[in-house]
Amino acid sequence: MEDQAGQRDYDLLVVGGGSGGLACAKEAAQLGRKVAVVDYVEPSPQGTRWGLGGTCVNVGCIPKKLMHQAALLGGLIQDAPNYGWEVAQPVPHDWRKMAEAVQNHVKSLNWGHRVQLQDRKVKYFNIKASFVDEHTVCGVAKGGKEILLSADHIIIATGGRPRYPTHIEGALEYGITSDDIFWLKESPGKTLVVGASYVALECAGFLTGIGLDTTIMMRSIPLRGFDQQMSSMVIEHMASHGTRFLRGCAPSRVRRLPDGQLQVTWEDSTTGKEDTGTFDTVLWAIGRVPDTRSLNLEKAGVDTSPDTQKILVDSREATSVPHIYAIGDVVEGRPELTPTAIMAGRLLVQRLFGGSSDLMDYDNVPTTVFTPLEYGCVGLSEEEAVARHGQEHVEVYHAHYKPLEFTVAGRDASQCYVKMVCLREPPQLVLGLHFLGPNAGEVTQGFALGIKCGASYAQVMRTVGIHPTCSEEVVKLRISKRSGLDPTVTGC
C-alpha cells in the first residue's frame, strides 16, 4: 500500500510466477530494484495442483520432453537387437516409475525457483491476485488475511490454461487436460486425445510410444498455423507407428460406464453418422485460454481483445495503462513459447530499469513440436511465404533423407524430410526452414541463428556439413520443388 508520502511498496510487482514472470523479477532484482512476485495456481477441474514455475516447468515443456524421451527410449530398445544387444522383447513400461521420476524433477525445479527468488531478495506471495486500482492488487493469504500490494510498475505474466469444451456433456466431469496428464499416479490406459494442436500430437505421441492404445480425434487440420505439408507428414508418421486417427470427427457426449470406462459419442462430419467408443481416459487438447478472468483488469483500465480475452500491448509490451505491462501467453498476437516470454521479460525490465531501448523481435522465432518424429521450424511456412511474396517470388528447396542410425535398425524413414523456403531472387534470402527428423530441436536451434542474421541460400550452400549427421542435410539442399526432380537423398 501507499504510505502518506505516496510511496509504493515495490518498484516492480510481477503477477504470475511462470517463465516470463520469474525472468522479469530476477532481472529487476539484479538491477537493484525492490521486487515482488504473486503467483497462485487454481487447481484443475480434476484437482491437479502444482508449485512455482508456471506451465512450462509443471505441466508443459519439461514433463512433456521427459515423457517424450521415455517413448524414444522404447524405440531404441526395439532397435537394440539389430546393433548386437540381446534384449528380450517386449520390454514392459512402468508408468508409475516414470511419472514419479518426472514429478520429482519438477518438484526440484519448483524448489529451485523459490530459492532463487529468496537469494535475490524478491518477495514471493502465494496468493490469487486481482487489481484494486492501476497501482494496487489484493489477494487473500492462506489464513484468510487480505494482502494489499502496490507498485510503480506492474507486469502481468499469468499465461494460459487448457480450454474445456463445456458445451459437451461430461467433458468437465470425466475429461482431463495437459494440466493433469503429467501428474497421474496411474497409467491413463486406453486414451482418446481430442484435438490436433501440438499439445494433442505430443501427448498422443508419447502415450503411443510407451505402449498405450491411443487415438486422436481431429475435427479439421493438424497443427494449425504450422506448415501444412510438414504437419501432414507428422500425422502420416504417427499413423504408421501405431497412433489411431479419427478424422473429421467431433465429440458430442462423454459418459461413465458402470465398469469405470468412458463411453464417448461423436459425429463423423463426412458421413453425418454418430459413432461411439470406450476409453479409459479422455484428454482434451483443443487450445488454451488466457488466465485473465479473475484479475479484475477493468479496475486497472487494462484493455483486452473482445474475441480472445488476451491483453492488448504495443511493441514495448505496454498495455492501455502506461505503467502496466504484459508478456507471454497472456498477450494477444504473441507466440505461446517459454523462451519468447523470458526474453521479452528481460528486455522489458532492462528498458524500465537498465537504460536500454532494445525491443523484443518476434520474427524468426524457432520452435519444435516434440512428436515421435520431431518437427522443428523457424521463419515462414511455405503457405505464409507464398501469401506474403507471391508464388512466383518463392523458391523451395527440399529433400527426403535417411538418418544413418535408421539403416542398421531397419527403421522407416519415409517422413524424414527437410525444406528451405527462400526468396527466388538471388542471393535467395532464407525465409523459413522446416526439418522433420530425429533431434529436430537441436538442428533447428543452430540454423535459427543464421536465419536471424539474414542468411541466404547461397551462404547455406557454402556451409560445410558435419558428417554423418541429419543436420548436414540442410546444407546439401540442391533440388527445388519447381524442378519436379526426385528429392530423395541416397547418402554417401
Short mmCIF file of C-alpha atoms in Angstrom, two decimals:
data_model
loop_
_atom_site.label_atom_id
_atom_site.label_comp_id
_atom_site.label_asym_id
_atom_site.label_seq_id
_atom_site.Cartn_x
_atom_site.Cartn_y
_atom_site.Cartn_z
CA MET A 1 0.00 0.00 0.00
CA GLU A 2 0.98 3.63 -0.37
CA ASP A 3 2.11 5.42 2.77
CA GLN A 4 1.26 9.06 3.50
CA ALA A 5 4.16 10.32 1.40
CA GLY A 6 2.78 8.44 -1.62
CA GLN A 7 5.49 5.78 -1.54
CA ARG A 8 4.51 2.42 -3.02
CA ASP A 9 5.55 -0.98 -1.66
CA TYR A 10 7.60 -2.06 -4.68
CA ASP A 11 9.37 -0.74 -7.75
CA LEU A 12 8.04 -3.75 -9.67
CA LEU A 13 5.23 -6.18 -8.99
CA VAL A 14 5.01 -9.26 -11.21
CA VAL A 15 1.67 -11.04 -11.39
CA GLY A 16 2.40 -14.64 -12.42
CA GLY A 17 5.28 -16.91 -11.45
CA GLY A 18 5.88 -18.68 -14.75
CA SER A 19 8.91 -18.50 -17.04
CA GLY A 20 8.30 -14.92 -18.18
CA GLY A 21 7.28 -13.53 -14.80
CA LEU A 22 10.21 -15.08 -12.94
CA ALA A 23 12.65 -13.82 -15.60
CA CYS A 24 11.29 -10.27 -15.09
CA ALA A 25 11.56 -10.49 -11.32
CA LYS A 26 15.11 -11.85 -11.28
CA GLU A 27 16.31 -9.31 -13.85
CA ALA A 28 14.81 -6.37 -11.94
CA ALA A 29 16.27 -7.60 -8.64
CA GLN A 30 19.68 -7.87 -10.29
CA LEU A 31 19.33 -4.22 -11.31
CA GLY A 32 18.84 -3.34 -7.64
CA ARG A 33 15.07 -2.86 -7.63
CA LYS A 34 12.60 -3.83 -4.94
CA VAL A 35 10.51 -6.61 -6.46
CA ALA A 36 7.60 -8.87 -5.54
CA VAL A 37 6.05 -11.84 -7.36
CA VAL A 38 2.50 -13.03 -6.76
CA ASP A 39 1.57 -16.46 -8.07
CA TYR A 40 -1.35 -18.78 -7.48
CA VAL A 41 -2.31 -21.98 -9.28
CA GLU A 42 -6.03 -22.61 -9.48
CA PRO A 43 -6.42 -26.43 -9.25
CA SER A 44 -7.60 -28.04 -12.50
CA PRO A 45 -11.23 -29.28 -12.62
CA GLN A 46 -9.77 -32.70 -11.72
CA GLY A 47 -8.00 -31.21 -8.68
CA THR A 48 -4.42 -31.23 -10.02
CA ARG A 49 -2.22 -28.55 -8.47
CA TRP A 50 1.49 -27.71 -8.67
CA GLY A 51 4.17 -25.32 -7.43
CA LEU A 52 6.02 -22.21 -8.58
CA GLY A 53 7.35 -22.10 -12.14
CA GLY A 54 4.33 -21.88 -14.42
CA THR A 55 3.09 -24.08 -17.25
CA CYS A 56 6.47 -24.93 -18.82
CA VAL A 57 8.04 -26.29 -15.65
CA ASN A 58 5.00 -28.06 -14.21
CA VAL A 59 2.60 -29.11 -16.96
CA GLY A 60 4.35 -28.22 -20.21
CA CYS A 61 7.77 -28.34 -21.84
CA ILE A 62 9.70 -30.04 -19.04
CA PRO A 63 7.49 -33.04 -18.16
CA LYS A 64 6.47 -33.32 -21.84
CA LYS A 65 10.09 -33.62 -23.06
CA LEU A 66 10.90 -36.16 -20.33
CA MET A 67 7.93 -38.35 -21.26
CA HIS A 68 8.82 -37.92 -24.94
CA GLN A 69 12.31 -39.18 -24.02
CA ALA A 70 10.76 -42.20 -22.27
CA ALA A 71 8.93 -43.02 -25.51
CA LEU A 72 12.09 -42.54 -27.63
CA LEU A 73 13.95 -44.96 -25.35
CA GLY A 74 11.27 -47.55 -26.09
CA GLY A 75 12.05 -47.19 -29.78
CA LEU A 76 15.80 -47.51 -29.15
CA ILE A 77 15.20 -50.71 -27.16
CA GLN A 78 13.46 -52.13 -30.23
CA ASP A 79 16.47 -51.10 -32.37
CA ALA A 80 18.98 -52.61 -29.94
CA PRO A 81 18.97 -56.26 -31.22
CA ASN A 82 19.99 -55.02 -34.70
CA TYR A 83 23.05 -53.46 -33.07
CA GLY A 84 24.01 -56.66 -31.27
CA TRP A 85 22.32 -56.12 -27.90
CA GLU A 86 20.50 -59.20 -26.65
CA VAL A 87 17.33 -57.64 -25.25
CA ALA A 88 14.33 -59.83 -24.53
CA GLN A 89 11.32 -58.29 -26.30
CA PRO A 90 8.84 -56.89 -25.50
CA VAL A 91 10.12 -54.75 -22.64
CA PRO A 92 7.27 -53.57 -20.35
CA HIS A 93 6.93 -49.93 -19.36
CA ASP A 94 6.11 -48.84 -15.80
CA TRP A 95 4.06 -45.59 -15.84
CA ARG A 96 4.28 -45.17 -12.06
CA LYS A 97 8.07 -45.25 -12.04
CA MET A 98 8.35 -42.79 -14.95
CA ALA A 99 5.71 -40.42 -13.52
CA GLU A 100 7.33 -40.40 -10.08
CA ALA A 101 10.75 -39.61 -11.54
CA VAL A 102 9.36 -36.83 -13.74
CA GLN A 103 7.30 -35.36 -10.89
CA ASN A 104 10.29 -35.42 -8.54
CA HIS A 105 12.36 -33.49 -11.07
CA VAL A 106 9.58 -30.92 -11.49
CA LYS A 107 9.34 -30.51 -7.69
CA SER A 108 13.09 -29.89 -7.55
CA LEU A 109 12.62 -27.09 -10.12
CA ASN A 110 9.78 -25.59 -8.01
CA TRP A 111 12.12 -25.53 -5.03
CA GLY A 112 14.96 -24.07 -7.13
CA HIS A 113 12.79 -21.15 -8.22
CA ARG A 114 11.80 -20.42 -4.60
CA VAL A 115 15.45 -20.41 -3.56
CA GLN A 116 16.49 -18.16 -6.47
CA LEU A 117 13.85 -15.58 -5.54
CA GLN A 118 14.97 -15.69 -1.94
CA ASP A 119 18.64 -15.30 -2.92
CA ARG A 120 17.79 -12.23 -4.98
CA LYS A 121 15.61 -10.80 -2.17
CA VAL A 122 12.47 -10.97 -4.30
CA LYS A 123 9.35 -11.21 -2.11
CA TYR A 124 7.11 -14.11 -3.11
CA PHE A 125 3.39 -14.18 -2.30
CA ASN A 126 1.41 -17.36 -2.95
CA ILE A 127 -1.90 -15.51 -3.35
CA LYS A 128 -4.56 -15.14 -6.02
CA ALA A 129 -4.18 -11.50 -7.04
CA SER A 130 -6.72 -9.13 -8.54
CA PHE A 131 -6.49 -5.42 -9.32
CA VAL A 132 -7.93 -2.86 -6.93
CA ASP A 133 -6.70 0.10 -8.99
CA GLU A 134 -3.98 0.78 -11.55
CA HIS A 135 -1.15 0.58 -8.99
CA THR A 136 -2.55 -1.93 -6.49
CA VAL A 137 -3.50 -5.61 -6.33
CA CYS A 138 -5.08 -7.51 -3.48
CA GLY A 139 -5.16 -11.17 -2.53
CA VAL A 140 -6.13 -13.41 0.35
CA ALA A 141 -3.37 -15.32 2.19
CA LYS A 142 -3.84 -18.89 3.48
CA GLY A 143 -5.01 -17.72 6.90
CA GLY A 144 -7.74 -15.60 5.31
CA LYS A 145 -5.89 -12.30 5.79
CA GLU A 146 -6.26 -9.81 2.94
CA ILE A 147 -2.99 -8.51 1.50
CA LEU A 148 -2.71 -5.26 -0.50
CA LEU A 149 0.39 -4.70 -2.63
CA SER A 150 1.25 -1.55 -4.58
CA ALA A 151 3.99 -0.90 -7.15
CA ASP A 152 5.22 1.77 -9.54
CA HIS A 153 5.32 -0.75 -12.38
CA ILE A 154 3.26 -3.94 -12.78
CA ILE A 155 3.92 -6.78 -15.23
CA ILE A 156 1.14 -9.26 -15.95
CA ALA A 157 2.51 -12.70 -16.88
CA THR A 158 -0.28 -15.08 -15.90
CA GLY A 159 -0.11 -17.27 -19.02
CA GLY A 160 -2.96 -19.52 -20.04
CA ARG A 161 -4.82 -22.71 -19.16
CA PRO A 162 -6.27 -25.52 -21.31
CA ARG A 163 -9.67 -24.91 -22.87
CA TYR A 164 -12.51 -27.26 -21.89
CA PRO A 165 -15.39 -27.84 -24.34
CA THR A 166 -18.01 -27.09 -21.69
CA HIS A 167 -20.82 -27.43 -24.26
CA ILE A 168 -20.11 -31.18 -24.45
CA GLU A 169 -21.94 -33.28 -21.87
CA GLY A 170 -19.49 -34.93 -19.45
CA ALA A 171 -16.44 -33.04 -20.77
CA LEU A 172 -15.61 -31.31 -17.49
CA GLU A 173 -16.60 -34.19 -15.19
CA TYR A 174 -14.76 -37.00 -16.95
CA GLY A 175 -12.08 -35.44 -19.15
CA ILE A 176 -8.55 -34.37 -18.30
CA THR A 177 -6.12 -31.96 -20.00
CA SER A 178 -2.37 -31.36 -20.17
CA ASP A 179 -2.81 -29.85 -16.67
CA ASP A 180 -3.39 -33.41 -15.39
CA ILE A 181 -1.66 -35.96 -17.64
CA PHE A 182 1.85 -35.45 -16.21
CA TRP A 183 0.63 -35.76 -12.61
CA LEU A 184 -1.35 -39.00 -12.97
CA LYS A 185 -0.22 -41.62 -10.45
CA GLU A 186 -1.59 -44.49 -12.57
CA SER A 187 -1.30 -45.16 -16.30
CA PRO A 188 -4.03 -43.43 -18.33
CA GLY A 189 -4.57 -46.69 -20.22
CA LYS A 190 -6.50 -46.59 -23.49
CA THR A 191 -6.67 -42.88 -24.28
CA LEU A 192 -8.67 -40.65 -26.61
CA VAL A 193 -6.91 -37.35 -27.31
CA VAL A 194 -9.31 -34.75 -28.71
CA GLY A 195 -7.69 -32.03 -30.81
CA ALA A 196 -4.90 -31.65 -33.36
CA SER A 197 -2.81 -28.96 -31.65
CA TYR A 198 0.87 -29.56 -30.93
CA VAL A 199 -0.17 -30.43 -27.35
CA ALA A 200 -2.55 -33.11 -28.69
CA LEU A 201 0.05 -34.62 -31.02
CA GLU A 202 2.88 -34.55 -28.48
CA CYS A 203 0.78 -36.22 -25.75
CA ALA A 204 -0.62 -38.84 -28.12
CA GLY A 205 2.89 -39.45 -29.44
CA PHE A 206 4.47 -40.30 -26.10
CA LEU A 207 1.43 -42.29 -24.95
CA THR A 208 1.68 -44.45 -28.09
CA GLY A 209 5.45 -44.65 -27.64
CA ILE A 210 5.20 -46.14 -24.16
CA GLY A 211 2.79 -48.77 -25.47
CA LEU A 212 -0.68 -47.36 -24.74
CA ASP A 213 -3.61 -47.70 -27.14
CA THR A 214 -4.03 -44.07 -28.26
CA THR A 215 -6.48 -42.40 -30.63
CA ILE A 216 -6.50 -38.79 -31.84
CA MET A 217 -9.87 -37.29 -32.76
CA MET A 218 -9.37 -34.30 -35.05
CA ARG A 219 -12.15 -32.13 -36.41
CA SER A 220 -10.13 -30.37 -39.13
CA ILE A 221 -6.46 -29.74 -39.93
CA PRO A 222 -3.47 -30.71 -37.75
CA LEU A 223 -1.05 -28.12 -36.33
CA ARG A 224 -2.98 -25.05 -37.46
CA GLY A 225 -0.53 -22.18 -38.09
CA PHE A 226 2.35 -24.52 -38.94
CA ASP A 227 3.47 -25.51 -42.46
CA GLN A 228 0.75 -27.85 -43.68
CA GLN A 229 2.96 -30.14 -45.77
CA MET A 230 5.15 -30.76 -42.71
CA SER A 231 2.07 -31.17 -40.48
CA SER A 232 0.65 -33.84 -42.81
CA MET A 233 3.92 -35.75 -42.68
CA VAL A 234 3.94 -35.61 -38.86
CA ILE A 235 0.46 -37.20 -38.90
CA GLU A 236 1.50 -39.81 -41.51
CA HIS A 237 4.43 -40.88 -39.34
CA MET A 238 2.30 -41.14 -36.21
CA ALA A 239 -0.39 -43.12 -38.05
CA SER A 240 2.16 -45.58 -39.43
CA HIS A 241 3.68 -46.04 -35.96
CA GLY A 242 0.58 -47.02 -34.02
CA THR A 243 -1.47 -43.91 -33.23
CA ARG A 244 -5.06 -44.22 -34.46
CA PHE A 245 -6.83 -41.25 -36.04
CA LEU A 246 -10.50 -40.32 -36.23
CA ARG A 247 -10.53 -37.56 -38.85
CA GLY A 248 -13.35 -35.11 -39.40
CA CYS A 249 -14.97 -36.16 -36.14
CA ALA A 250 -16.28 -34.09 -33.23
CA PRO A 251 -17.33 -35.48 -29.82
CA SER A 252 -20.83 -34.77 -28.54
CA ARG A 253 -21.00 -36.66 -25.22
CA VAL A 254 -18.87 -38.44 -22.60
CA ARG A 255 -20.46 -40.87 -20.12
CA ARG A 256 -19.01 -43.06 -17.40
CA LEU A 257 -20.00 -46.72 -17.72
CA PRO A 258 -20.63 -48.94 -14.67
CA ASP A 259 -17.16 -50.56 -15.11
CA GLY A 260 -15.49 -47.11 -14.87
CA GLN A 261 -14.66 -46.81 -18.56
CA LEU A 262 -15.68 -43.72 -20.52
CA GLN A 263 -18.07 -44.00 -23.43
CA VAL A 264 -17.54 -41.26 -25.98
CA THR A 265 -20.12 -40.41 -28.63
CA TRP A 266 -19.03 -38.47 -31.70
CA GLU A 267 -20.29 -37.36 -35.08
CA ASP A 268 -18.44 -38.02 -38.31
CA SER A 269 -18.78 -34.88 -40.45
CA THR A 270 -18.13 -36.73 -43.72
CA THR A 271 -20.88 -39.35 -43.24
CA GLY A 272 -23.07 -37.39 -40.81
CA LYS A 273 -23.34 -40.57 -38.73
CA GLU A 274 -22.95 -40.93 -34.98
CA ASP A 275 -20.49 -43.39 -33.51
CA THR A 276 -19.27 -44.43 -30.05
CA GLY A 277 -16.14 -45.88 -28.46
CA THR A 278 -14.90 -46.72 -24.97
CA PHE A 279 -11.71 -45.40 -23.41
CA ASP A 280 -10.03 -45.28 -20.01
CA THR A 281 -9.05 -41.62 -20.39
CA VAL A 282 -10.26 -38.68 -22.48
CA LEU A 283 -7.72 -35.87 -22.86
CA TRP A 284 -8.89 -32.51 -24.22
CA ALA A 285 -6.20 -30.67 -26.20
CA ILE A 286 -8.29 -28.16 -28.13
CA GLY A 287 -6.39 -24.98 -27.37
CA ARG A 288 -5.71 -22.66 -24.45
CA VAL A 289 -7.36 -19.61 -22.90
CA PRO A 290 -5.59 -16.66 -21.21
CA ASP A 291 -5.64 -16.66 -17.42
CA THR A 292 -7.13 -13.17 -17.07
CA ARG A 293 -10.65 -13.79 -15.78
CA SER A 294 -10.03 -13.28 -12.05
CA LEU A 295 -7.58 -10.35 -12.43
CA ASN A 296 -10.27 -7.62 -12.48
CA LEU A 297 -8.36 -5.91 -15.31
CA GLU A 298 -11.20 -3.43 -15.78
CA LYS A 299 -10.44 -2.00 -12.30
CA ALA A 300 -7.00 -1.03 -13.61
CA GLY A 301 -8.24 0.02 -17.07
CA VAL A 302 -6.29 -2.67 -18.95
CA ASP A 303 -7.80 -3.44 -22.38
CA THR A 304 -8.23 -6.98 -23.67
CA SER A 305 -9.25 -8.46 -27.02
CA PRO A 306 -13.03 -8.98 -27.12
CA ASP A 307 -12.50 -12.19 -29.12
CA THR A 308 -9.71 -13.92 -27.17
CA GLN A 309 -9.69 -12.07 -23.80
CA LYS A 310 -5.94 -11.73 -24.26
CA ILE A 311 -4.27 -8.48 -23.18
CA LEU A 312 -3.52 -5.91 -25.88
CA VAL A 313 0.00 -4.45 -25.84
CA ASP A 314 2.24 -2.32 -28.05
CA SER A 315 5.78 -3.07 -29.25
CA ARG A 316 7.11 -2.11 -25.79
CA GLU A 317 4.80 -4.70 -24.12
CA ALA A 318 2.83 -1.77 -22.59
CA THR A 319 -0.92 -2.19 -22.06
CA SER A 320 -3.52 0.57 -22.34
CA VAL A 321 -2.23 1.72 -18.91
CA PRO A 322 1.31 3.11 -19.40
CA HIS A 323 2.96 1.60 -16.28
CA ILE A 324 1.21 -1.81 -16.60
CA TYR A 325 2.85 -4.27 -18.98
CA ALA A 326 2.09 -7.80 -20.13
CA ILE A 327 4.28 -10.54 -21.57
CA GLY A 328 3.99 -14.17 -22.66
CA ASP A 329 0.97 -16.32 -23.44
CA VAL A 330 -1.50 -13.88 -21.88
CA VAL A 331 -0.77 -11.32 -24.64
CA GLU A 332 -2.64 -11.04 -27.94
CA GLY A 333 -0.63 -11.98 -31.04
CA ARG A 334 2.48 -13.32 -29.30
CA PRO A 335 3.98 -16.79 -29.82
CA GLU A 336 2.97 -19.05 -26.90
CA LEU A 337 6.55 -20.12 -26.18
CA THR A 338 8.59 -20.09 -22.98
CA PRO A 339 11.80 -18.59 -24.46
CA THR A 340 9.94 -15.67 -26.06
CA ALA A 341 8.28 -14.82 -22.73
CA ILE A 342 11.67 -14.99 -20.96
CA MET A 343 13.45 -12.80 -23.50
CA ALA A 344 10.57 -10.31 -23.75
CA GLY A 345 10.51 -10.06 -19.95
CA ARG A 346 14.23 -9.46 -19.60
CA LEU A 347 14.28 -6.85 -22.36
CA LEU A 348 11.27 -5.09 -20.82
CA VAL A 349 12.94 -4.87 -17.41
CA GLN A 350 16.19 -3.64 -18.99
CA ARG A 351 14.18 -0.85 -20.65
CA LEU A 352 12.40 0.01 -17.39
CA PHE A 353 15.39 -0.04 -15.05
CA GLY A 354 18.58 -0.53 -17.08
CA GLY A 355 18.56 2.34 -19.56
CA SER A 356 18.10 0.05 -22.57
CA SER A 357 15.93 0.75 -25.62
CA ASP A 358 16.08 -2.75 -27.15
CA LEU A 359 12.70 -4.17 -28.16
CA MET A 360 11.77 -7.84 -28.46
CA ASP A 361 11.89 -9.09 -32.06
CA TYR A 362 9.15 -11.66 -32.62
CA ASP A 363 10.26 -12.56 -36.18
CA ASN A 364 12.12 -15.79 -36.92
CA VAL A 365 11.43 -17.38 -33.54
CA PRO A 366 12.38 -21.09 -33.75
CA THR A 367 10.29 -23.85 -32.22
CA THR A 368 9.97 -27.62 -32.23
CA VAL A 369 7.00 -29.94 -31.95
CA PHE A 370 8.16 -32.98 -29.94
CA THR A 371 6.14 -35.61 -31.78
CA PRO A 372 7.71 -39.11 -32.14
CA LEU A 373 9.44 -37.81 -35.26
CA GLU A 374 10.27 -34.25 -34.21
CA TYR A 375 9.33 -31.24 -36.33
CA GLY A 376 11.49 -28.13 -35.98
CA CYS A 377 10.87 -24.86 -37.80
CA VAL A 378 11.98 -21.26 -37.92
CA GLY A 379 10.64 -18.42 -40.07
CA LEU A 380 7.77 -18.59 -42.54
CA SER A 381 5.80 -21.66 -43.59
CA GLU A 382 5.57 -22.26 -47.34
CA GLU A 383 1.96 -21.00 -47.27
CA GLU A 384 2.91 -17.80 -45.43
CA ALA A 385 5.84 -17.14 -47.79
CA VAL A 386 3.60 -17.51 -50.87
CA ALA A 387 0.88 -15.33 -49.32
CA ARG A 388 3.40 -12.63 -48.44
CA HIS A 389 5.64 -12.64 -51.54
CA GLY A 390 3.63 -14.41 -54.28
CA GLN A 391 4.23 -17.91 -55.69
CA GLU A 392 6.49 -16.61 -58.50
CA HIS A 393 8.87 -14.99 -55.97
CA VAL A 394 9.32 -18.05 -53.73
CA GLU A 395 11.74 -20.96 -54.24
CA VAL A 396 11.55 -24.07 -52.07
CA TYR A 397 14.49 -26.48 -51.79
CA HIS A 398 13.75 -29.86 -50.28
CA ALA A 399 14.98 -33.40 -49.66
CA HIS A 400 13.94 -36.71 -48.17
CA TYR A 401 16.82 -38.30 -46.28
CA LYS A 402 17.60 -41.37 -44.19
CA PRO A 403 19.37 -40.89 -40.84
CA LEU A 404 22.36 -43.23 -40.64
CA GLU A 405 21.06 -44.63 -37.33
CA PHE A 406 17.90 -45.81 -39.12
CA THR A 407 19.80 -48.02 -41.61
CA VAL A 408 21.09 -50.83 -39.38
CA ALA A 409 17.92 -50.68 -37.29
CA GLY A 410 15.79 -51.11 -40.41
CA ARG A 411 13.65 -48.11 -39.50
CA ASP A 412 11.25 -46.47 -41.92
CA ALA A 413 12.49 -43.00 -42.94
CA SER A 414 9.63 -42.12 -45.32
CA GLN A 415 8.81 -38.94 -43.40
CA CYS A 416 12.36 -37.73 -42.69
CA TYR A 417 12.28 -34.55 -44.73
CA VAL A 418 13.75 -31.07 -44.82
CA LYS A 419 12.79 -27.99 -46.79
CA MET A 420 14.08 -24.46 -47.04
CA VAL A 421 11.75 -21.68 -48.17
CA CYS A 422 13.62 -18.85 -49.93
CA LEU A 423 13.06 -15.74 -51.98
CA ARG A 424 13.63 -16.65 -55.64
CA GLU A 425 15.64 -13.50 -56.39
CA PRO A 426 19.44 -14.02 -55.79
CA PRO A 427 21.05 -14.25 -53.25
CA GLN A 428 17.81 -16.03 -52.21
CA LEU A 429 17.22 -14.88 -48.65
CA VAL A 430 16.08 -17.79 -46.44
CA LEU A 431 12.51 -17.13 -45.30
CA GLY A 432 11.90 -20.38 -43.43
CA LEU A 433 13.45 -23.72 -42.55
CA HIS A 434 11.43 -26.86 -41.78
CA PHE A 435 13.04 -30.07 -40.51
CA LEU A 436 11.32 -33.35 -39.75
CA GLY A 437 13.53 -35.96 -38.12
CA PRO A 438 15.46 -37.00 -35.02
CA ASN A 439 16.69 -34.21 -32.70
CA ALA A 440 14.86 -31.56 -34.71
CA GLY A 441 15.13 -29.05 -31.86
CA GLU A 442 18.92 -29.29 -31.78
CA VAL A 443 19.13 -28.94 -35.57
CA THR A 444 16.73 -26.00 -35.80
CA GLN A 445 18.32 -24.04 -32.94
CA GLY A 446 21.65 -23.86 -34.77
CA PHE A 447 20.22 -22.76 -38.11
CA ALA A 448 17.93 -20.26 -36.37
CA LEU A 449 20.96 -18.08 -35.64
CA GLY A 450 21.91 -17.95 -39.32
CA ILE A 451 18.36 -17.13 -40.40
CA LYS A 452 18.10 -14.44 -37.70
CA CYS A 453 21.27 -12.92 -39.15
CA GLY A 454 19.76 -12.83 -42.66
CA ALA A 455 21.34 -15.95 -44.18
CA SER A 456 20.88 -16.54 -47.90
CA TYR A 457 20.52 -19.87 -49.70
CA ALA A 458 23.96 -19.24 -51.26
CA GLN A 459 25.55 -18.87 -47.80
CA VAL A 460 23.88 -22.03 -46.50
CA MET A 461 25.18 -23.93 -49.54
CA ARG A 462 28.70 -22.68 -48.79
CA THR A 463 28.47 -24.03 -45.23
CA VAL A 464 30.37 -27.28 -44.72
CA GLY A 465 28.26 -30.04 -43.21
CA ILE A 466 29.24 -32.24 -40.27
CA HIS A 467 29.27 -35.85 -41.48
CA PRO A 468 27.45 -38.11 -40.82
CA THR A 469 24.59 -36.11 -39.26
CA CYS A 470 20.99 -35.26 -40.04
CA SER A 471 21.88 -31.55 -39.74
CA GLU A 472 24.11 -31.72 -42.80
CA GLU A 473 21.06 -32.47 -44.96
CA VAL A 474 20.16 -28.77 -44.60
CA VAL A 475 23.41 -27.63 -46.24
CA LYS A 476 23.00 -30.18 -49.07
CA LEU A 477 19.62 -28.96 -50.36
CA ARG A 478 20.13 -28.78 -54.12
CA ILE A 479 16.71 -29.74 -55.52
CA SER A 480 13.98 -27.16 -55.97
CA LYS A 481 10.32 -28.17 -55.81
CA ARG A 482 9.86 -26.21 -59.03
CA SER A 483 12.24 -28.59 -60.87
CA GLY A 484 9.97 -31.59 -60.25
CA LEU A 485 13.03 -33.80 -59.63
CA ASP A 486 13.00 -36.62 -57.04
CA PRO A 487 14.21 -35.05 -53.76
CA THR A 488 15.38 -38.34 -52.21
CA VAL A 489 18.91 -38.21 -50.79
CA THR A 490 20.74 -41.52 -51.11
CA GLY A 491 23.56 -40.78 -48.67
CA CYS A 492 27.28 -41.12 -49.31
#
